[in-house]
mmCIF file of C-alpha atoms in Angstrom:
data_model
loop_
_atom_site.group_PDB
_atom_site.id
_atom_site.type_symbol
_atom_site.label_atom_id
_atom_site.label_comp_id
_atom_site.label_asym_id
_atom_site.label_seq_id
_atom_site.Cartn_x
_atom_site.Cartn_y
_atom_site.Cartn_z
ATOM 1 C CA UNK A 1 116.654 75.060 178.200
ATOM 2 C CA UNK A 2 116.837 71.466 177.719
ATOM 3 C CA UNK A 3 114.401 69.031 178.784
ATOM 4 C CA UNK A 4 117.070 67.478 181.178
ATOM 5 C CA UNK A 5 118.275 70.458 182.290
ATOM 6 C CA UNK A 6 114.586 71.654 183.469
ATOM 7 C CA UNK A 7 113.811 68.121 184.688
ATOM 8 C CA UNK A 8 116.708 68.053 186.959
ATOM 9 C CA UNK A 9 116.478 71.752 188.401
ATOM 10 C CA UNK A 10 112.284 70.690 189.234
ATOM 11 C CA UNK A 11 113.617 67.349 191.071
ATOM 12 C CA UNK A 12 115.728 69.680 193.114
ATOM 13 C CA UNK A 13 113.570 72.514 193.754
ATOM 14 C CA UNK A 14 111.648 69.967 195.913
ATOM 15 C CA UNK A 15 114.695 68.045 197.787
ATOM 16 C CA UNK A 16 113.778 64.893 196.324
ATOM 17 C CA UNK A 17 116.774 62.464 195.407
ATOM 18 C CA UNK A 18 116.573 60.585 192.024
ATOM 19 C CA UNK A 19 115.854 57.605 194.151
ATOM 20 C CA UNK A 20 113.164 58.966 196.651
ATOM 21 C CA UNK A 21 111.387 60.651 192.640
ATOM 22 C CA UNK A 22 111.692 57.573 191.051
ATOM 23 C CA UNK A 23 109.497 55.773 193.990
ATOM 24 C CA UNK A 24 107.157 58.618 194.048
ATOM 25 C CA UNK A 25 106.224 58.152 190.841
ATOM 26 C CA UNK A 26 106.494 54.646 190.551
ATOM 27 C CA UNK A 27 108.776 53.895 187.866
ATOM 28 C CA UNK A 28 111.790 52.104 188.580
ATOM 29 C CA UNK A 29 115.463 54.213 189.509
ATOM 30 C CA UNK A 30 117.564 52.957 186.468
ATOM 31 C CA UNK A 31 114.927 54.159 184.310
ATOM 32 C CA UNK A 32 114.400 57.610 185.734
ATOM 33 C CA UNK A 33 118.021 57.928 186.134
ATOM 34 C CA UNK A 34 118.482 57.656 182.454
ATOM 35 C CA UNK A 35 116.131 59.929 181.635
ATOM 36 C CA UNK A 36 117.266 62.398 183.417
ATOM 37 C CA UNK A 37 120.613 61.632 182.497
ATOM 38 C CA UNK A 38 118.939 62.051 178.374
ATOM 39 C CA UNK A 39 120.327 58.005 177.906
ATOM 40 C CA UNK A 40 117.053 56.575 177.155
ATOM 41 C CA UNK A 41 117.248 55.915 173.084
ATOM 42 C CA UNK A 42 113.190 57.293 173.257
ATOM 43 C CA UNK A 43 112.211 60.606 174.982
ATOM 44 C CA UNK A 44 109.843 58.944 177.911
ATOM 45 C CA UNK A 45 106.350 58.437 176.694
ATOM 46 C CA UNK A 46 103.207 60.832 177.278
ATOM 47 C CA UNK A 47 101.991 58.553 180.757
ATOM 48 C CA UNK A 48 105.574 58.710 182.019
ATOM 49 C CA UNK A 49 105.621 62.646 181.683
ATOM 50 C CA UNK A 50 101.975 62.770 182.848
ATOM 51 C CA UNK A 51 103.327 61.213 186.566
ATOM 52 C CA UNK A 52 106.979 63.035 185.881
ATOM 53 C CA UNK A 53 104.731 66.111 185.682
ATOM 54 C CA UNK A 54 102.289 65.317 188.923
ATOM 55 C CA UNK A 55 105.019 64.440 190.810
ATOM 56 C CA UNK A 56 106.998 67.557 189.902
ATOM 57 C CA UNK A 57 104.109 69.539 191.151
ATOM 58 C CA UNK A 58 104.182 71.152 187.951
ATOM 59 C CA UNK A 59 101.691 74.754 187.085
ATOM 60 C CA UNK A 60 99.994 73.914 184.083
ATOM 61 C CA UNK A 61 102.272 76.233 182.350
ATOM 62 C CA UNK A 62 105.770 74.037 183.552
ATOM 63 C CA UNK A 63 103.607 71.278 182.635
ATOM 64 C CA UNK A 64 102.851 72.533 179.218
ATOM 65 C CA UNK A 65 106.763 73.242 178.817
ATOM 66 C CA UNK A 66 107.862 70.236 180.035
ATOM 67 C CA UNK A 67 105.857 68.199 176.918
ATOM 68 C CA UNK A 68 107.130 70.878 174.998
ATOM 69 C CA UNK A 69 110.691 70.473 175.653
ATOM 70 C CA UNK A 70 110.193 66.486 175.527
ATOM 71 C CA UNK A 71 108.736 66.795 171.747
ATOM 72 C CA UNK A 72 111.772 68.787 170.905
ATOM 73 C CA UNK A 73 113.916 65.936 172.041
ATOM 74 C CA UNK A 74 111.681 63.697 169.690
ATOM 75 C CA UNK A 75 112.442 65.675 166.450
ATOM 76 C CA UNK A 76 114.788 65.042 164.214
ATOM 77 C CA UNK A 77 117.839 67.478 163.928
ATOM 78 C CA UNK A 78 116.786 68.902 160.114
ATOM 79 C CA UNK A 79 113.403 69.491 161.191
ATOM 80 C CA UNK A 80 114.578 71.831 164.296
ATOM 81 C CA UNK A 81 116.830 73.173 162.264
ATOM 82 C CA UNK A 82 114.209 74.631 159.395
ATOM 83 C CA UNK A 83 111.773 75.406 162.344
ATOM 84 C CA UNK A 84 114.518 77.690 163.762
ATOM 85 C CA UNK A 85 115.832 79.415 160.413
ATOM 86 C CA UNK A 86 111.697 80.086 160.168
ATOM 87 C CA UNK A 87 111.486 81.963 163.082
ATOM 88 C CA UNK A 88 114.252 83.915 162.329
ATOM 89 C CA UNK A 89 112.694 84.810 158.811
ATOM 90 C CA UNK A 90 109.575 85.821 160.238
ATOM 91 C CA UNK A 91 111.241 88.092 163.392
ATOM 92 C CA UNK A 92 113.111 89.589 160.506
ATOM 93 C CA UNK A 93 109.690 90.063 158.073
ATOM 94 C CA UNK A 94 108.197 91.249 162.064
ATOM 95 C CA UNK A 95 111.016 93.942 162.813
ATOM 96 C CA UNK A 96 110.885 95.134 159.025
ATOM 97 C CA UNK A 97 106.681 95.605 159.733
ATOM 98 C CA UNK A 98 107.525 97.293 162.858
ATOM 99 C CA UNK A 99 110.136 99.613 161.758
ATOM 100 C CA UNK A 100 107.814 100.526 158.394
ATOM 101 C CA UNK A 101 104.595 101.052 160.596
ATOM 102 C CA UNK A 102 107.104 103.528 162.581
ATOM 103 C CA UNK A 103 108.402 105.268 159.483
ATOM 104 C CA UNK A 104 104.860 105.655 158.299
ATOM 105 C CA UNK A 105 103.244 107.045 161.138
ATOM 106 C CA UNK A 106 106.179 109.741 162.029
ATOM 107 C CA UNK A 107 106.145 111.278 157.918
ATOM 108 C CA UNK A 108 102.361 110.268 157.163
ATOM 109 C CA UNK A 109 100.007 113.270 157.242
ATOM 110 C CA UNK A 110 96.167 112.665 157.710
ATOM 111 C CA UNK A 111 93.823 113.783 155.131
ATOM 112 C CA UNK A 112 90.517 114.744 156.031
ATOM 113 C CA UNK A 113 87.458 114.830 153.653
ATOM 114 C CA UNK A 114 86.696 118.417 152.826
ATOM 115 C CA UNK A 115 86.816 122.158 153.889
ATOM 116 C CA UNK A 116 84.944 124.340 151.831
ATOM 117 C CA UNK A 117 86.844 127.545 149.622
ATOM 118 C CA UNK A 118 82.872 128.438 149.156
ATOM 119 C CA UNK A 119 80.337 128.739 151.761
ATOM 120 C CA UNK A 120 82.138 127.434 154.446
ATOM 121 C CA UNK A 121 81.654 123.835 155.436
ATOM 122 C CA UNK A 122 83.768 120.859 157.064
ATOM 123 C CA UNK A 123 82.357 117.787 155.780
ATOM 124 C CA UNK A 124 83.361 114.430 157.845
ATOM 125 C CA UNK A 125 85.989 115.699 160.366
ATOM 126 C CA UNK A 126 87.003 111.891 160.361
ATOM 127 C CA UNK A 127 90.618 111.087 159.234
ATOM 128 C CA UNK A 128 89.882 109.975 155.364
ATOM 129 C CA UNK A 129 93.156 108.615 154.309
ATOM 130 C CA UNK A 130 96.943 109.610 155.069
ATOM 131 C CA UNK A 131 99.523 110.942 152.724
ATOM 132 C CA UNK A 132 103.096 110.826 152.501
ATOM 133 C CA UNK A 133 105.277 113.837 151.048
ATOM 134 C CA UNK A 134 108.761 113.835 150.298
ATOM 135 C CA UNK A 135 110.648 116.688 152.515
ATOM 136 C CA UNK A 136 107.645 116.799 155.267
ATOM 137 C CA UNK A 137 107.959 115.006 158.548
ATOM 138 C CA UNK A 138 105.271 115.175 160.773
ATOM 139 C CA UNK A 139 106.603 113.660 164.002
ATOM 140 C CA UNK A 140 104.801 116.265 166.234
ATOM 141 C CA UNK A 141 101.739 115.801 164.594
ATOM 142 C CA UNK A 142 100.849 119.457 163.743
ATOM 143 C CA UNK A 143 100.462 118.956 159.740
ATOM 144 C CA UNK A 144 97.168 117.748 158.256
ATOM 145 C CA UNK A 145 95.894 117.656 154.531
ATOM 146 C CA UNK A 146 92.410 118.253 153.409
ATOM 147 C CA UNK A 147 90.424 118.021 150.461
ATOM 148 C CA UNK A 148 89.146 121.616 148.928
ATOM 149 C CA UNK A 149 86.086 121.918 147.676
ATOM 150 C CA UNK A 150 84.762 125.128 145.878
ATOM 151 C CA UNK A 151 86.461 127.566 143.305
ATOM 152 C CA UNK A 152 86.442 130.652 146.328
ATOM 153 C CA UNK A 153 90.323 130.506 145.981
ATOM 154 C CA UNK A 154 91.135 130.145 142.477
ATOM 155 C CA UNK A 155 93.369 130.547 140.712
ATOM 156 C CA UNK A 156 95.321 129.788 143.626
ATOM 157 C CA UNK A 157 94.102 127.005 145.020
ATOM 158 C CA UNK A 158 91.731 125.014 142.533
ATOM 159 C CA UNK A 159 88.319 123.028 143.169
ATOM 160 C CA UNK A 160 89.499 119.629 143.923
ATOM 161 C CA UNK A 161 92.831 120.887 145.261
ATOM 162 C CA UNK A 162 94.213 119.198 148.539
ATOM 163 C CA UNK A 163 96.151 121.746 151.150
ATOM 164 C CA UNK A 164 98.860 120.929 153.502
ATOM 165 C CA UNK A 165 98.600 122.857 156.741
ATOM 166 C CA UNK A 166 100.534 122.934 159.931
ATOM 167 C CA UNK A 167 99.377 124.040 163.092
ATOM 168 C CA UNK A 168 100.318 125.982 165.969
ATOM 169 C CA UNK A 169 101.926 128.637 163.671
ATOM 170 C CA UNK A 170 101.021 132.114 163.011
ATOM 171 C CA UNK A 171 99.094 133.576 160.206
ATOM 172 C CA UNK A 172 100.489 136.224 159.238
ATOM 173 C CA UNK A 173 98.696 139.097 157.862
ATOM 174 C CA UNK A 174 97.425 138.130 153.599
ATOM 175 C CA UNK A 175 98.393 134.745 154.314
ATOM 176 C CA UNK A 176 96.186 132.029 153.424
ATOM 177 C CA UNK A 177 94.883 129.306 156.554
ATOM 178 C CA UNK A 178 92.060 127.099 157.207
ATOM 179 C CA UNK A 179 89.813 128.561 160.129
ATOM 180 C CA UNK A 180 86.806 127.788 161.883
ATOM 181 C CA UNK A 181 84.106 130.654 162.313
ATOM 182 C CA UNK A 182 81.617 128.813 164.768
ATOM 183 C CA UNK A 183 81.448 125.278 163.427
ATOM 184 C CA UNK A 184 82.143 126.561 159.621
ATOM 185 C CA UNK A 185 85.515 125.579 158.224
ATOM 186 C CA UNK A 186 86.904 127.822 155.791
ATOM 187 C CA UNK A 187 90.062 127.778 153.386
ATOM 188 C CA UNK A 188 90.676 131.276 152.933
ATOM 189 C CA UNK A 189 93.111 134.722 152.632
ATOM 190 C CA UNK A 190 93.717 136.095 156.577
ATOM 191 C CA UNK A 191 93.163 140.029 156.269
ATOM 192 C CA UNK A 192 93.733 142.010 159.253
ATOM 193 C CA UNK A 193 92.896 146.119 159.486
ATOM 194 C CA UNK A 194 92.452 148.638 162.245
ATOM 195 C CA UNK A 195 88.524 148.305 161.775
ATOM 196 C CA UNK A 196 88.417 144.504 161.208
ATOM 197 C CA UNK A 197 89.248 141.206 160.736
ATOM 198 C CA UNK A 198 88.232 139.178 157.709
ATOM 199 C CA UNK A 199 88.771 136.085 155.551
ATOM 200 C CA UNK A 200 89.151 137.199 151.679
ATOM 201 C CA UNK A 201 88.691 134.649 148.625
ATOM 202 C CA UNK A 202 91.143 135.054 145.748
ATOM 203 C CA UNK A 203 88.139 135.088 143.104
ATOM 204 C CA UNK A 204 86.666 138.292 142.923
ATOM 205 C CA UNK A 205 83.167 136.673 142.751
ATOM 206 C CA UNK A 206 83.106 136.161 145.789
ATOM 207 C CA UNK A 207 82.840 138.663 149.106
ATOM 208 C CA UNK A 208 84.665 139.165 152.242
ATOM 209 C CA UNK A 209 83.705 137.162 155.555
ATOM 210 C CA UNK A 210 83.832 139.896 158.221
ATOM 211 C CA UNK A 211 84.258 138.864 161.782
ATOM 212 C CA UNK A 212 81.646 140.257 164.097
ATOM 213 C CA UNK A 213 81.921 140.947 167.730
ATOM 214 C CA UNK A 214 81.910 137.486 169.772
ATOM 215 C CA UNK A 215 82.082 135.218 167.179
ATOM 216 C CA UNK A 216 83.656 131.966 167.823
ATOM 217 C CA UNK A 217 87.007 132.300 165.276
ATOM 218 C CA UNK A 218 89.889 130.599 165.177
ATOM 219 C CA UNK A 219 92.887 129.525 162.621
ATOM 220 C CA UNK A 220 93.013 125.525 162.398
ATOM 221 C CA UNK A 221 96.487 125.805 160.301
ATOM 222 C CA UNK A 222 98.729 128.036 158.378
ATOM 223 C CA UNK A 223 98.446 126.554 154.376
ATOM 224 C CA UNK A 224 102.198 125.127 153.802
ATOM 225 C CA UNK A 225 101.495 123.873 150.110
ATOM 226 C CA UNK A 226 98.839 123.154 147.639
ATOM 227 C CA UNK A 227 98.505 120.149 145.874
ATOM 228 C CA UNK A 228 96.480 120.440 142.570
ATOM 229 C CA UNK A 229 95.636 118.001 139.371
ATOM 230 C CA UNK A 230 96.629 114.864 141.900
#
């Protein structure tokens, strides 16, 4: 849009004849005609589009476009020129941000601050930080990382370790998960019998968890890799 263009289509939208404008806002026919023809060797000044604007009827936001379009007649080629090969550089830097954050939040996986492999505990349930791993894509959201704290499951999974579950998948029977017992969080080996249920540690120093009779226990996530000495 050019600032002729829009003055012309305004002067219309209201009826008004370049001669019948030009009285309304007291300026003189010739002139307005060549203004609105884009003949005048200077873009009008800032009191001619003041009463070009009142007399337009303008919104404040046709009148804010209007001085807008008038500056741009006032700069020089070169100028517009660098303005507009800006822009495009920084819609291209804006689509590259985009399309990373995008890329980042369908393959990052949160990492939260620590589930015990000891006594059971879930520290800050708070994301901590996010991960990326080549080969996992979490686009549905069901993988999480968290910290491990304890030596309960050495030598398979080390103090200090960080596991990769997934949720919303079966644990299988001697498979390892993190589960909840109450509001305990545990990172331990599923073992399922005819007379119980319990969660084993892989160090023999330490005992079974049995679960009793209406205890509140659930698996959080199936353990889909280990990350140690990271």
């Amino acid at each position: 849009m050019t600032f002729v263009k829009f003055l012309k289509e305004k002067r219309l939208e209201l009826g008004l004849s370049q001669n019948k404008f030009s009285k309304l806002i007291n300026i003189t026919q010739s002139y307005f005609n060549s203004i609105e023809r884009g003949e005048v060797k200077n873009p009008p000044s800032e009191e001619i589009l003041e009463k070009i604007a009142e007399g337009l009827n303008l919104s404040k936001q046709d009148k804010n476009y209007l001085f807008y379009l008038a500056a741009i007649e006032r700069t020089p080629k070169l100028i517009i020129n660098m303005m507009d090969d800006l822009k495009t550089k920084l819609n291209s830097k804006e689509n590259n941000r985009i399309s990373n954050s995008e890329n980042f939040s369908s393959s990052s996986i949160p990492l939260f601050e620590r589930i015990s492999a000891g006594p059971g505990a879930f520290g800050n349930e708070d994301i901590e930080d996010y991960i990326m791993l080549p080969g996992i894509n979490n686009n549905n959201n069901d993988i999480f990382a968290v910290n491990v704290v304890g030596d309960s499951m050495e030598p398979t999974i080390k103090d200090n370790s960080i596991i990769i579950c997934k949720k919303n998948i079966e644990i299988k029977n001697g498979e390892i998960g993190a589960f909840f017992i109450d509001d305990q969080a545990y990172v331990k080996r599923l073992k399922i019998t005819q007379n119980y249920i319990a969660l084993i540690s892989d160090n023999p120093n330490y005992t079974p968890i049995y679960i009793g009779p209406g205890e509140n226990f659930h698996a959080v996530g199936k353990v889909i890799k280990v990350l140690s000495d990271i």
